[in-house]
PDB file of C-alpha atoms and ligand atoms in Angstrom:
ATOM      1  CA  MET A   1      -4.548  -7.618  64.837  1.00 40.00           C
ATOM      2  CA  GLU A   2      -6.672  -7.484  61.681  1.00 44.00           C
ATOM      3  CA  VAL A   3      -5.407  -5.596  58.616  1.00 46.00           C
ATOM      4  CA  ARG A   4      -8.299  -3.143  58.959  1.00 45.00           C
ATOM      5  CA  ASN A   5      -7.119  -2.291  62.478  1.00 44.00           C
ATOM      6  CA  ILE A   6      -3.639  -1.607  61.229  1.00 48.00           C
ATOM      7  CA  ILE A   7      -5.051   0.788  58.653  1.00 46.00           C
ATOM      8  CA  PHE A   8      -7.032   2.481  61.373  1.00 43.00           C
ATOM      9  CA  VAL A   9      -3.864   3.054  63.382  1.00 42.00           C
ATOM     10  CA  LEU A  10      -2.251   4.446  60.255  1.00 49.00           C
ATOM     11  CA  LEU A  11      -5.119   6.798  59.626  1.00 45.00           C
ATOM     12  CA  LEU A  12      -4.936   8.187  63.112  1.00 41.00           C
ATOM     13  CA  GLY A  13      -1.384   9.257  62.369  1.00 44.00           C
ATOM     14  CA  ALA A  14      -2.143  10.694  58.965  1.00 46.00           C
ATOM     15  CA  SER A  15      -4.228  13.732  58.176  1.00 43.00           C
ATOM     16  CA  SER A  16      -5.687  11.990  55.187  1.00 50.00           C
ATOM     17  CA  LEU A  17      -9.220  11.725  53.894  1.00 53.00           C
ATOM     18  CA  VAL A  18      -8.480   8.436  52.142  1.00 61.00           C
ATOM     19  CA  LEU A  19     -11.094   5.865  53.069  1.00 75.00           C
ATOM     20  CA  ALA A  20      -9.905   2.951  55.147  1.00 81.00           C
ATOM     21  CA  GLU A  21     -11.427   0.570  52.597  1.00 85.00           C
ATOM     22  CA  ASP A  22      -9.452   2.138  49.722  1.00 89.00           C
ATOM     23  CA  LEU A  23      -6.288   1.995  51.762  1.00 88.00           C
ATOM     24  CA  THR A  24      -6.827  -1.670  52.609  1.00 87.00           C
ATOM     25  CA  LYS A  25      -7.406  -2.493  48.935  1.00 91.00           C
ATOM     26  CA  ALA A  26      -4.263  -0.559  47.968  1.00 94.00           C
ATOM     27  CA  MET A  27      -2.180  -2.405  50.561  1.00 92.00           C
ATOM     28  CA  MET A  28      -3.428  -5.780  49.312  1.00 92.00           C
ATOM     29  CA  TYR A  29      -2.657  -4.745  45.737  1.00 94.00           C
ATOM     30  CA  LEU A  30       0.833  -3.436  46.574  1.00 94.00           C
ATOM     31  CA  SER A  31       1.593  -6.641  48.445  1.00 92.00           C
ATOM     32  CA  GLU A  32       0.231  -8.891  45.669  1.00 92.00           C
ATOM     33  CA  PHE A  33       2.374  -7.231  43.013  1.00 94.00           C
ATOM     34  CA  GLY A  34       5.641  -7.029  44.933  1.00 91.00           C
ATOM     35  CA  TYR A  35       5.735  -3.481  46.367  1.00 93.00           C
ATOM     36  CA  LEU A  36       5.026  -4.593  49.967  1.00 90.00           C
ATOM     37  CA  PRO A  37       5.966  -7.910  51.622  1.00 86.00           C
ATOM     38  CA  PRO A  38       3.590 -10.872  50.996  1.00 84.00           C
ATOM     39  CA  SER A  39       3.046 -11.140  54.766  1.00 82.00           C
ATOM     40  CA  VAL A  40       0.836  -7.999  54.623  1.00 81.00           C
ATOM     41  CA  ARG A  41      -1.879 -10.162  52.984  1.00 81.00           C
ATOM     42  CA  ASN A  42      -1.698 -12.766  55.706  1.00 79.00           C
ATOM     43  CA  PRO A  43      -4.728 -12.515  58.072  1.00 73.00           C
ATOM     44  CA  SER A  44      -2.380 -13.108  61.008  1.00 71.00           C
ATOM     45  CA  PHE A  45      -0.195 -10.138  60.014  1.00 66.00           C
ATOM     46  CA  ASP A  46       0.362  -8.349  63.274  1.00 61.00           C
ATOM     47  CA  GLN A  47       3.107  -5.861  62.575  1.00 63.00           C
ATOM     48  CA  LEU A  48       2.516  -2.181  62.283  1.00 67.00           C
ATOM     49  CA  LEU A  49       3.192  -0.970  58.774  1.00 76.00           C
ATOM     50  CA  SER A  50       4.654   2.513  58.947  1.00 80.00           C
ATOM     51  CA  GLN A  51       3.119   5.356  56.978  1.00 84.00           C
ATOM     52  CA  GLU A  52       6.542   5.833  55.406  1.00 88.00           C
ATOM     53  CA  ALA A  53       6.680   2.230  54.126  1.00 88.00           C
ATOM     54  CA  LEU A  54       3.224   2.582  52.588  1.00 90.00           C
ATOM     55  CA  THR A  55       4.036   5.961  51.007  1.00 93.00           C
ATOM     56  CA  ASP A  56       7.262   4.521  49.570  1.00 93.00           C
ATOM     57  CA  ALA A  57       5.377   1.543  48.128  1.00 94.00           C
ATOM     58  CA  ILE A  58       2.784   3.866  46.515  1.00 96.00           C
ATOM     59  CA  LYS A  59       5.614   5.997  45.093  1.00 95.00           C
ATOM     60  CA  GLU A  60       7.346   2.945  43.687  1.00 94.00           C
ATOM     61  CA  PHE A  61       4.103   1.783  42.030  1.00 95.00           C
ATOM     62  CA  GLN A  62       3.481   5.261  40.591  1.00 96.00           C
ATOM     63  CA  SER A  63       7.006   5.435  39.224  1.00 93.00           C
ATOM     64  CA  PHE A  64       6.814   1.934  37.693  1.00 92.00           C
ATOM     65  CA  THR A  65       3.500   2.568  35.964  1.00 94.00           C
ATOM     66  CA  GLY A  66       4.427   6.059  34.743  1.00 93.00           C
ATOM     67  CA  LEU A  67       2.048   8.057  36.990  1.00 95.00           C
ATOM     68  CA  ASN A  68       2.752  11.293  38.879  1.00 96.00           C
ATOM     69  CA  VAL A  69       4.870  10.268  41.856  1.00 96.00           C
ATOM     70  CA  THR A  70       2.923  11.807  44.748  1.00 96.00           C
ATOM     71  CA  GLY A  71       3.064   8.983  47.310  1.00 95.00           C
ATOM     72  CA  LYS A  72      -0.676   9.566  47.770  1.00 95.00           C
ATOM     73  CA  LEU A  73      -3.534   7.279  46.895  1.00 94.00           C
ATOM     74  CA  ASP A  74      -4.987   9.750  44.383  1.00 95.00           C
ATOM     75  CA  ASP A  75      -7.677   9.023  41.779  1.00 95.00           C
ATOM     76  CA  GLU A  76      -5.178   8.277  38.990  1.00 96.00           C
ATOM     77  CA  THR A  77      -3.405   5.725  41.193  1.00 97.00           C
ATOM     78  CA  LYS A  78      -6.655   4.063  42.282  1.00 96.00           C
ATOM     79  CA  HIS A  79      -7.811   3.961  38.641  1.00 96.00           C
ATOM     80  CA  THR A  80      -4.571   2.236  37.551  1.00 96.00           C
ATOM     81  CA  MET A  81      -4.890  -0.268  40.400  1.00 97.00           C
ATOM     82  CA  ASN A  82      -8.373  -1.156  39.111  1.00 95.00           C
ATOM     83  CA  MET A  83      -7.287  -1.803  35.504  1.00 96.00           C
ATOM     84  CA  PRO A  84      -7.258  -5.355  34.117  1.00 96.00           C
ATOM     85  CA  ARG A  85      -3.731  -6.680  34.457  1.00 97.00           C
ATOM     86  CA  CYS A  86      -1.377  -9.637  34.631  1.00 97.00           C
ATOM     87  CA  GLY A  87      -1.131 -11.521  37.931  1.00 95.00           C
ATOM     88  CA  VAL A  88       2.666 -11.709  37.872  1.00 94.00           C
ATOM     89  CA  GLU A  89       4.266  -9.270  40.303  1.00 92.00           C
ATOM     90  CA  ASP A  90       5.987  -6.130  38.996  1.00 92.00           C
ATOM     91  CA  LYS A  91       8.832  -6.188  41.468  1.00 81.00           C
ATOM     92  CA  SER A  92      10.536  -9.456  42.139  1.00 65.00           C
ATOM     93  CA  PHE A  93      13.588 -10.107  44.216  1.00 47.00           C
ATOM     94  CA  ARG A  94      14.674 -12.355  41.326  1.00 46.00           C
ATOM     95  CA  THR A  95      14.363  -9.590  38.739  1.00 49.00           C
ATOM     96  CA  LYS A  96      17.810  -8.922  37.468  1.00 48.00           C
ATOM     97  CA  THR A  97      19.474  -6.835  34.816  1.00 50.00           C
ATOM     98  CA  ARG A  98      16.670  -4.282  34.761  1.00 52.00           C
ATOM     99  CA  SER A  99      17.485  -1.799  32.032  1.00 53.00           C
ATOM    100  CA  LYS A 100      15.711   1.511  31.770  1.00 58.00           C
ATOM    101  CA  ARG A 101      12.667  -0.273  30.318  1.00 75.00           C
ATOM    102  CA  TYR A 102      12.453  -4.041  29.799  1.00 78.00           C
ATOM    103  CA  ALA A 103      13.457  -6.470  32.527  1.00 81.00           C
ATOM    104  CA  ARG A 104      14.683 -10.032  32.483  1.00 82.00           C
ATOM    105  CA  TYR A 105      13.728 -12.406  35.242  1.00 82.00           C
ATOM    106  CA  GLY A 106      17.107 -14.157  35.299  1.00 83.00           C
ATOM    107  CA  THR A 107      16.353 -17.564  33.751  1.00 89.00           C
ATOM    108  CA  LYS A 108      15.876 -18.643  30.130  1.00 93.00           C
ATOM    109  CA  TRP A 109      15.487 -21.802  28.035  1.00 96.00           C
ATOM    110  CA  SER A 110      18.678 -23.337  26.690  1.00 94.00           C
ATOM    111  CA  ASN A 111      16.717 -25.276  24.057  1.00 93.00           C
ATOM    112  CA  LYS A 112      15.426 -23.192  21.132  1.00 96.00           C
ATOM    113  CA  ASP A 113      12.709 -25.634  20.010  1.00 97.00           C
ATOM    114  CA  LEU A 114       9.924 -25.461  22.600  1.00 97.00           C
ATOM    115  CA  THR A 115       6.600 -27.294  22.919  1.00 97.00           C
ATOM    116  CA  TYR A 116       3.257 -26.504  24.556  1.00 98.00           C
ATOM    117  CA  LYS A 117      -0.118 -28.094  25.174  1.00 98.00           C
ATOM    118  CA  ILE A 118      -3.516 -26.717  26.150  1.00 98.00           C
ATOM    119  CA  SER A 119      -4.651 -29.073  28.920  1.00 97.00           C
ATOM    120  CA  LYS A 120      -7.841 -27.181  29.736  1.00 97.00           C
ATOM    121  CA  TYR A 121      -9.739 -25.045  27.207  1.00 98.00           C
ATOM    122  CA  PRO A 122     -11.867 -21.944  27.976  1.00 98.00           C
ATOM    123  CA  SER A 123     -15.600 -22.386  28.542  1.00 96.00           C
ATOM    124  CA  ARG A 124     -16.704 -19.515  26.272  1.00 94.00           C
ATOM    125  CA  LEU A 125     -14.352 -19.729  23.259  1.00 96.00           C
ATOM    126  CA  SER A 126     -14.103 -22.606  20.754  1.00 97.00           C
ATOM    127  CA  ARG A 127     -11.137 -24.986  20.763  1.00 97.00           C
ATOM    128  CA  SER A 128     -10.184 -24.068  17.196  1.00 97.00           C
ATOM    129  CA  GLN A 129     -10.211 -20.310  17.961  1.00 98.00           C
ATOM    130  CA  THR A 130      -8.182 -20.904  21.134  1.00 98.00           C
ATOM    131  CA  ASP A 131      -5.642 -23.031  19.226  1.00 98.00           C
ATOM    132  CA  SER A 132      -5.249 -20.453  16.468  1.00 98.00           C
ATOM    133  CA  GLU A 133      -5.029 -17.395  18.787  1.00 98.00           C
ATOM    134  CA  LEU A 134      -2.376 -19.032  20.973  1.00 98.00           C
ATOM    135  CA  LYS A 135      -0.422 -20.206  17.929  1.00 98.00           C
ATOM    136  CA  LYS A 136      -0.501 -16.622  16.621  1.00 98.00           C
ATOM    137  CA  ALA A 137       0.719 -15.344  20.007  1.00 98.00           C
ATOM    138  CA  PHE A 138       3.712 -17.728  20.033  1.00 98.00           C
ATOM    139  CA  ARG A 139       4.506 -16.672  16.452  1.00 98.00           C
ATOM    140  CA  VAL A 140       4.916 -13.051  17.623  1.00 98.00           C
ATOM    141  CA  TRP A 141       7.968 -14.179  19.637  1.00 98.00           C
ATOM    142  CA  SER A 142       9.323 -16.708  17.115  1.00 97.00           C
ATOM    143  CA  ASP A 143       9.239 -13.992  14.402  1.00 97.00           C
ATOM    144  CA  VAL A 144      11.962 -12.016  16.229  1.00 97.00           C
ATOM    145  CA  THR A 145      14.062 -14.824  17.795  1.00 98.00           C
ATOM    146  CA  PRO A 146      15.491 -18.229  16.757  1.00 97.00           C
ATOM    147  CA  LEU A 147      12.831 -19.923  18.961  1.00 97.00           C
ATOM    148  CA  THR A 148      10.222 -22.325  17.556  1.00 97.00           C
ATOM    149  CA  PHE A 149       6.961 -23.482  19.211  1.00 98.00           C
ATOM    150  CA  LYS A 150       5.050 -26.702  18.489  1.00 98.00           C
ATOM    151  CA  GLN A 151       1.669 -27.622  19.923  1.00 98.00           C
ATOM    152  CA  ARG A 152       1.307 -31.147  21.320  1.00 98.00           C
ATOM    153  CA  SER A 153      -1.912 -32.789  22.454  1.00 96.00           C
ATOM    154  CA  SER A 154      -0.351 -34.974  25.166  1.00 94.00           C
ATOM    155  CA  GLY A 155       2.913 -35.990  26.812  1.00 94.00           C
ATOM    156  CA  PRO A 156       5.529 -33.791  28.458  1.00 94.00           C
ATOM    157  CA  VAL A 157       5.898 -30.278  27.046  1.00 96.00           C
ATOM    158  CA  THR A 158       7.853 -27.116  27.867  1.00 96.00           C
ATOM    159  CA  ILE A 159       4.794 -24.965  28.700  1.00 97.00           C
ATOM    160  CA  GLU A 160       1.417 -26.226  29.913  1.00 97.00           C
ATOM    161  CA  ILE A 161      -1.581 -23.920  29.333  1.00 98.00           C
ATOM    162  CA  ARG A 162      -4.826 -24.077  31.313  1.00 97.00           C
ATOM    163  CA  PHE A 163      -7.962 -21.928  31.645  1.00 98.00           C
ATOM    164  CA  GLU A 164      -8.904 -21.992  35.316  1.00 97.00           C
ATOM    165  CA  LYS A 165     -11.302 -20.275  37.731  1.00 96.00           C
ATOM    166  CA  GLY A 166     -10.803 -19.145  41.333  1.00 96.00           C
ATOM    167  CA  ARG A 167      -8.668 -21.528  43.364  1.00 95.00           C
ATOM    168  CA  HIS A 168      -6.914 -23.958  41.062  1.00 95.00           C
ATOM    169  CA  GLY A 169      -4.253 -25.658  43.145  1.00 89.00           C
ATOM    170  CA  HIS A 170      -1.916 -22.743  42.734  1.00 78.00           C
ATOM    171  CA  GLY A 171      -0.530 -20.079  45.066  1.00 75.00           C
ATOM    172  CA  ASN A 172      -2.634 -17.235  43.693  1.00 87.00           C
ATOM    173  CA  PRO A 173      -6.329 -17.965  43.063  1.00 93.00           C
ATOM    174  CA  PHE A 174      -8.042 -16.051  40.258  1.00 96.00           C
ATOM    175  CA  ASP A 175     -10.355 -13.215  41.254  1.00 93.00           C
ATOM    176  CA  GLY A 176     -13.358 -13.491  38.905  1.00 95.00           C
ATOM    177  CA  PRO A 177     -14.092 -11.126  35.971  1.00 95.00           C
ATOM    178  CA  GLY A 178     -11.698  -8.160  35.534  1.00 93.00           C
ATOM    179  CA  LYS A 179      -8.562  -7.276  37.515  1.00 94.00           C
ATOM    180  CA  VAL A 180      -6.170 -10.256  37.227  1.00 97.00           C
ATOM    181  CA  LEU A 181      -6.531 -11.879  33.784  1.00 98.00           C
ATOM    182  CA  ALA A 182      -3.758 -14.479  33.734  1.00 97.00           C
ATOM    183  CA  HIS A 183      -0.406 -15.443  35.222  1.00 97.00           C
ATOM    184  CA  ALA A 184       2.595 -17.439  34.113  1.00 96.00           C
ATOM    185  CA  SER A 185       5.770 -18.982  35.451  1.00 94.00           C
ATOM    186  CA  PHE A 186       9.272 -18.060  34.345  1.00 94.00           C
ATOM    187  CA  PRO A 187      11.564 -20.607  32.656  1.00 94.00           C
ATOM    188  CA  SER A 188      12.540 -23.366  35.081  1.00 87.00           C
ATOM    189  CA  ALA A 189      13.286 -27.058  35.096  1.00 74.00           C
ATOM    190  CA  GLU A 190      10.025 -27.682  36.991  1.00 79.00           C
ATOM    191  CA  ASP A 191       6.579 -27.464  35.452  1.00 84.00           C
ATOM    192  CA  SER A 192       6.260 -24.290  33.424  1.00 93.00           C
ATOM    193  CA  PHE A 193       2.729 -22.996  33.052  1.00 96.00           C
ATOM    194  CA  VAL A 194       0.478 -20.260  31.755  1.00 97.00           C
ATOM    195  CA  HIS A 195      -2.944 -19.959  33.427  1.00 97.00           C
ATOM    196  CA  PHE A 196      -5.753 -17.785  32.047  1.00 98.00           C
ATOM    197  CA  ASP A 197      -8.688 -16.764  34.255  1.00 98.00           C
ATOM    198  CA  ASP A 198     -11.676 -18.589  32.777  1.00 98.00           C
ATOM    199  CA  SER A 199     -14.025 -16.061  34.422  1.00 97.00           C
ATOM    200  CA  GLU A 200     -12.943 -13.546  31.750  1.00 97.00           C
ATOM    201  CA  HIS A 201     -14.908 -13.364  28.531  1.00 96.00           C
ATOM    202  CA  TRP A 202     -12.075 -14.244  26.139  1.00 97.00           C
ATOM    203  CA  THR A 203     -12.612 -12.795  22.664  1.00 97.00           C
ATOM    204  CA  VAL A 204     -10.925 -12.561  19.254  1.00 96.00           C
ATOM    205  CA  ASP A 205     -10.270  -9.272  17.370  1.00 93.00           C
ATOM    206  CA  SER A 206     -12.781  -7.300  19.429  1.00 92.00           C
ATOM    207  CA  TYR A 207     -13.004  -4.441  21.904  1.00 91.00           C
ATOM    208  CA  ARG A 208     -15.622  -6.494  23.739  1.00 93.00           C
ATOM    209  CA  GLY A 209     -14.448  -8.875  26.433  1.00 94.00           C
ATOM    210  CA  THR A 210     -10.748  -9.577  26.911  1.00 96.00           C
ATOM    211  CA  ASN A 211      -8.512 -10.161  23.914  1.00 97.00           C
ATOM    212  CA  LEU A 212      -6.971 -13.614  24.235  1.00 98.00           C
ATOM    213  CA  PHE A 213      -4.206 -13.127  21.669  1.00 98.00           C
ATOM    214  CA  GLN A 214      -2.714  -9.994  23.266  1.00 98.00           C
ATOM    215  CA  VAL A 215      -2.896 -11.289  26.835  1.00 98.00           C
ATOM    216  CA  ALA A 216      -1.282 -14.538  25.608  1.00 98.00           C
ATOM    217  CA  VAL A 217       1.608 -12.642  23.957  1.00 98.00           C
ATOM    218  CA  HIS A 218       2.250 -10.957  27.325  1.00 98.00           C
ATOM    219  CA  GLU A 219       2.081 -14.199  29.340  1.00 98.00           C
ATOM    220  CA  PHE A 220       4.313 -16.056  26.868  1.00 98.00           C
ATOM    221  CA  GLY A 221       6.825 -13.221  27.359  1.00 98.00           C
ATOM    222  CA  HIS A 222       7.028 -14.342  31.017  1.00 96.00           C
ATOM    223  CA  SER A 223       7.291 -17.999  29.955  1.00 97.00           C
ATOM    224  CA  LEU A 224      10.365 -17.009  27.965  1.00 97.00           C
ATOM    225  CA  GLY A 225      12.026 -15.029  30.792  1.00 96.00           C
ATOM    226  CA  LEU A 226      10.790 -11.424  30.569  1.00 96.00           C
ATOM    227  CA  SER A 227       9.505  -9.552  33.626  1.00 94.00           C
ATOM    228  CA  HIS A 228       7.253  -6.479  33.476  1.00 95.00           C
ATOM    229  CA  SER A 229       8.396  -3.437  31.543  1.00 94.00           C
ATOM    230  CA  GLU A 230       7.871   0.126  32.714  1.00 93.00           C
ATOM    231  CA  LYS A 231       7.269   1.279  29.133  1.00 93.00           C
ATOM    232  CA  LYS A 232       3.546   1.832  28.559  1.00 92.00           C
ATOM    233  CA  SER A 233       3.633   0.888  24.867  1.00 94.00           C
ATOM    234  CA  ALA A 234       5.405  -2.435  25.566  1.00 96.00           C
ATOM    235  CA  VAL A 235       3.379  -5.643  25.581  1.00 97.00           C
ATOM    236  CA  MET A 236       5.231  -6.498  28.816  1.00 96.00           C
ATOM    237  CA  TYR A 237       3.686  -3.485  30.631  1.00 96.00           C
ATOM    238  CA  PRO A 238       1.605  -5.005  33.474  1.00 96.00           C
ATOM    239  CA  THR A 239      -1.872  -3.647  32.613  1.00 96.00           C
ATOM    240  CA  HIS A 240      -3.852  -4.735  29.552  1.00 95.00           C
ATOM    241  CA  ARG A 241      -5.588  -2.527  27.001  1.00 92.00           C
ATOM    242  CA  TYR A 242      -6.758  -3.867  23.621  1.00 94.00           C
ATOM    243  CA  LYS A 243      -4.849  -2.508  20.625  1.00 93.00           C
ATOM    244  CA  PRO A 244      -6.466  -3.269  17.245  1.00 91.00           C
ATOM    245  CA  ASN A 245      -3.182  -3.023  15.293  1.00 92.00           C
ATOM    246  CA  PHE A 246      -1.024  -4.886  17.750  1.00 95.00           C
ATOM    247  CA  LYS A 247       2.700  -5.287  17.290  1.00 95.00           C
ATOM    248  CA  LEU A 248       5.652  -5.752  19.619  1.00 97.00           C
ATOM    249  CA  ASP A 249       7.302  -2.576  20.876  1.00 97.00           C
ATOM    250  CA  ASP A 250      11.040  -2.057  20.263  1.00 96.00           C
ATOM    251  CA  ASP A 251      11.441  -2.508  24.024  1.00 96.00           C
ATOM    252  CA  ASP A 252       9.896  -6.021  23.891  1.00 97.00           C
ATOM    253  CA  ILE A 253      12.109  -6.949  20.931  1.00 97.00           C
ATOM    254  CA  ALA A 254      15.255  -5.645  22.668  1.00 96.00           C
ATOM    255  CA  GLY A 255      14.299  -7.621  25.811  1.00 96.00           C
ATOM    256  CA  ILE A 256      13.663 -10.961  24.126  1.00 97.00           C
ATOM    257  CA  GLN A 257      16.657 -10.642  21.786  1.00 97.00           C
ATOM    258  CA  SER A 258      18.914  -9.933  24.777  1.00 95.00           C
ATOM    259  CA  LEU A 259      17.954 -13.457  25.958  1.00 96.00           C
ATOM    260  CA  TYR A 260      17.829 -15.463  22.711  1.00 97.00           C
ATOM    261  CA  GLY A 261      19.392 -13.341  19.964  1.00 96.00           C
ATOM    262  CA  LYS A 262      17.854 -12.438  16.639  1.00 95.00           C
ATOM    263  CA  ARG A 263      16.026 -14.703  14.253  1.00 91.00           C
ATOM    264  CA  ARG A 264      18.320 -16.599  11.873  1.00 81.00           C
ATOM    265  CA  LYS A 265      18.319 -15.089   8.422  1.00 76.00           C
ATOM    266  CA  PRO A 266      16.089 -16.984   5.974  1.00 72.00           C
ATOM    267  CA  ALA A 267      17.890 -19.114   3.336  1.00 63.00           C
ATOM    268  CA  PRO A 268      18.774 -17.101   0.199  1.00 68.00           C
ATOM    269  CA  LYS A 269      16.162 -17.304  -2.544  1.00 69.00           C
ATOM    270  CA  LYS A 270      16.877 -19.430  -5.638  1.00 67.00           C
ATOM    271  CA  PRO A 271      17.502 -17.330  -8.758  1.00 63.00           C
ATOM    272  CA  ALA A 272      14.353 -16.914 -10.801  1.00 60.00           C
ATOM    273  CA  GLN A 273      13.926 -19.136 -13.844  1.00 60.00           C
ATOM    274  CA  PRO A 274      13.085 -17.583 -17.219  1.00 54.00           C
ATOM    275  CA  PRO A 275       9.332 -17.722 -17.741  1.00 49.00           C
ATOM    276  CA  LYS A 276       8.037 -20.248 -20.185  1.00 51.00           C
ATOM    277  CA  ALA A 277       4.873 -18.471 -21.216  1.00 50.00           C
ATOM    278  CA  PRO A 278       5.225 -17.162 -24.787  1.00 48.00           C
ATOM    279  CA  GLY A 279       3.633 -13.877 -23.753  1.00 46.00           C
ATOM    280  CA  ASP A 280       6.696 -13.054 -21.673  1.00 48.00           C
ATOM    281  CA  ARG A 281       8.984 -12.835 -24.689  1.00 54.00           C
ATOM    282  CA  ASN A 282       9.984  -9.499 -26.208  1.00 59.00           C
ATOM    283  CA  CYS A 283      10.011  -9.900 -29.967  1.00 58.00           C
ATOM    284  CA  LYS A 284      11.076  -7.369 -32.614  1.00 66.00           C
ATOM    285  CA  GLU A 285      10.661  -7.678 -36.338  1.00 67.00           C
ATOM    286  CA  GLU A 286      13.629  -6.455 -38.370  1.00 67.00           C
ATOM    287  CA  THR A 287      14.040  -5.951 -42.071  1.00 67.00           C
ATOM    288  CA  VAL A 288      17.507  -6.715 -43.408  1.00 64.00           C
ATOM    289  CA  GLU A 289      18.697  -6.126 -46.949  1.00 67.00           C
ATOM    290  CA  LYS A 290      21.068  -8.696 -48.454  1.00 65.00           C
ATOM    291  CA  VAL A 291      22.798  -8.761 -51.863  1.00 66.00           C
ATOM    292  CA  ILE A 292      23.551 -12.164 -53.293  1.00 64.00           C
ATOM    293  CA  ASN A 293      24.946 -12.483 -56.825  1.00 65.00           C
ATOM    294  CA  ASN A 294      24.088  -8.867 -57.515  1.00 67.00           C
ATOM    295  CA  VAL A 295      20.465  -9.495 -56.653  1.00 66.00           C
ATOM    296  CA  ARG A 296      19.066  -7.452 -53.779  1.00 68.00           C
ATOM    297  CA  PHE A 297      16.854  -9.318 -51.311  1.00 61.00           C
ATOM    298  CA  THR A 298      14.827  -7.947 -48.460  1.00 65.00           C
ATOM    299  CA  VAL A 299      14.678 -10.431 -45.610  1.00 63.00           C
ATOM    300  CA  LYS A 300      12.336 -10.061 -42.674  1.00 66.00           C
ATOM    301  CA  THR A 301      13.583 -11.557 -39.373  1.00 61.00           C
ATOM    302  CA  LYS A 302      12.080 -11.859 -35.923  1.00 63.00           C
ATOM    303  CA  LYS A 303      14.361 -11.449 -32.894  1.00 61.00           C
ATOM    304  CA  CYS A 304      13.102 -12.498 -29.487  1.00 52.00           C
ATOM    305  CA  SER A 305      14.629 -12.022 -26.061  1.00 52.00           C
ATOM    306  CA  TRP A 306      13.501 -13.349 -22.644  1.00 47.00           C
ATOM    307  CA  SER A 307      12.687 -10.829 -19.982  1.00 41.00           C
ATOM    308  CA  TYR A 308      12.085 -11.633 -16.324  1.00 40.00           C
ATOM    309  CA  PHE A 309      12.441 -10.042 -12.936  1.00 40.00           C
ATOM    310  CA  LEU A 310      14.716 -11.326 -10.219  1.00 36.00           C
TER     311      LEU A 310
HETATM  312 ZN1   ZN B 401       2.723 -10.069  33.361  1.00 84.50          ZN
HETATM  313 ZN1   ZN B 402      -2.393 -20.419  38.303  1.00 84.50          ZN
END
């Protein structure tokens, strides 16, 4: 039985005006991002999905993304499902230790000094801009943890980065402009990767196109072991919206530091040396009276002291 037929059966049992096409799209979406089993997307799927299972999945999605939990495919829910987002699923059977907000996948790197290489660059952004935006994105995480990231041009690395289109020898093909922007693997002994959809128009510091730096910060969060957060202001929230003054949310910092700890304190500064420039001296002229052999002398002296700031 085709998926469309299943929906039709569902509609017969539900007094709903939701279009079959919308419902099919929603089911595919809910299955792709972990709210319904992956088998729902299989063309040979021949089981009847109950109205209750679908309503529960919609409710779970609404709760995760901070929408009104109605269990109905309302406009707000459809709008959120159409937003650009990360291709990693929101609900994973591996997701462990979910706190109220951030979530850890359950694996992390034991080594603190990690490496990466960009094996395939984007078609519409220069190599130097790509290098610098991705370096900046790694720095966001190394600023709050003891981790370090070094770019290599060849050889084995911790994380391999590629810009790919459509099918790219990977379980989930990219879907063209919009919707899914990128996906990444969690820390594992096998090949760890971050893939960006090369059909997106990747841009730098702009509302136009899709901001590479901010999407990269999110994907690198997965590479380090974070799952999606339910907190809208967190970079690990699943949908993407450009923020001109980007910074990590407290929730992201709490998540990553729960895996790797805080950044080591910088070495104490050396005490400042007295300045050598003559202009930095404070000098006072003093007049002193002296009496030698009953003769009174007036002696002028100059006293100088060094002043400097620590
Ligand atoms: Zn993600
Ligand atoms: Zn991929």
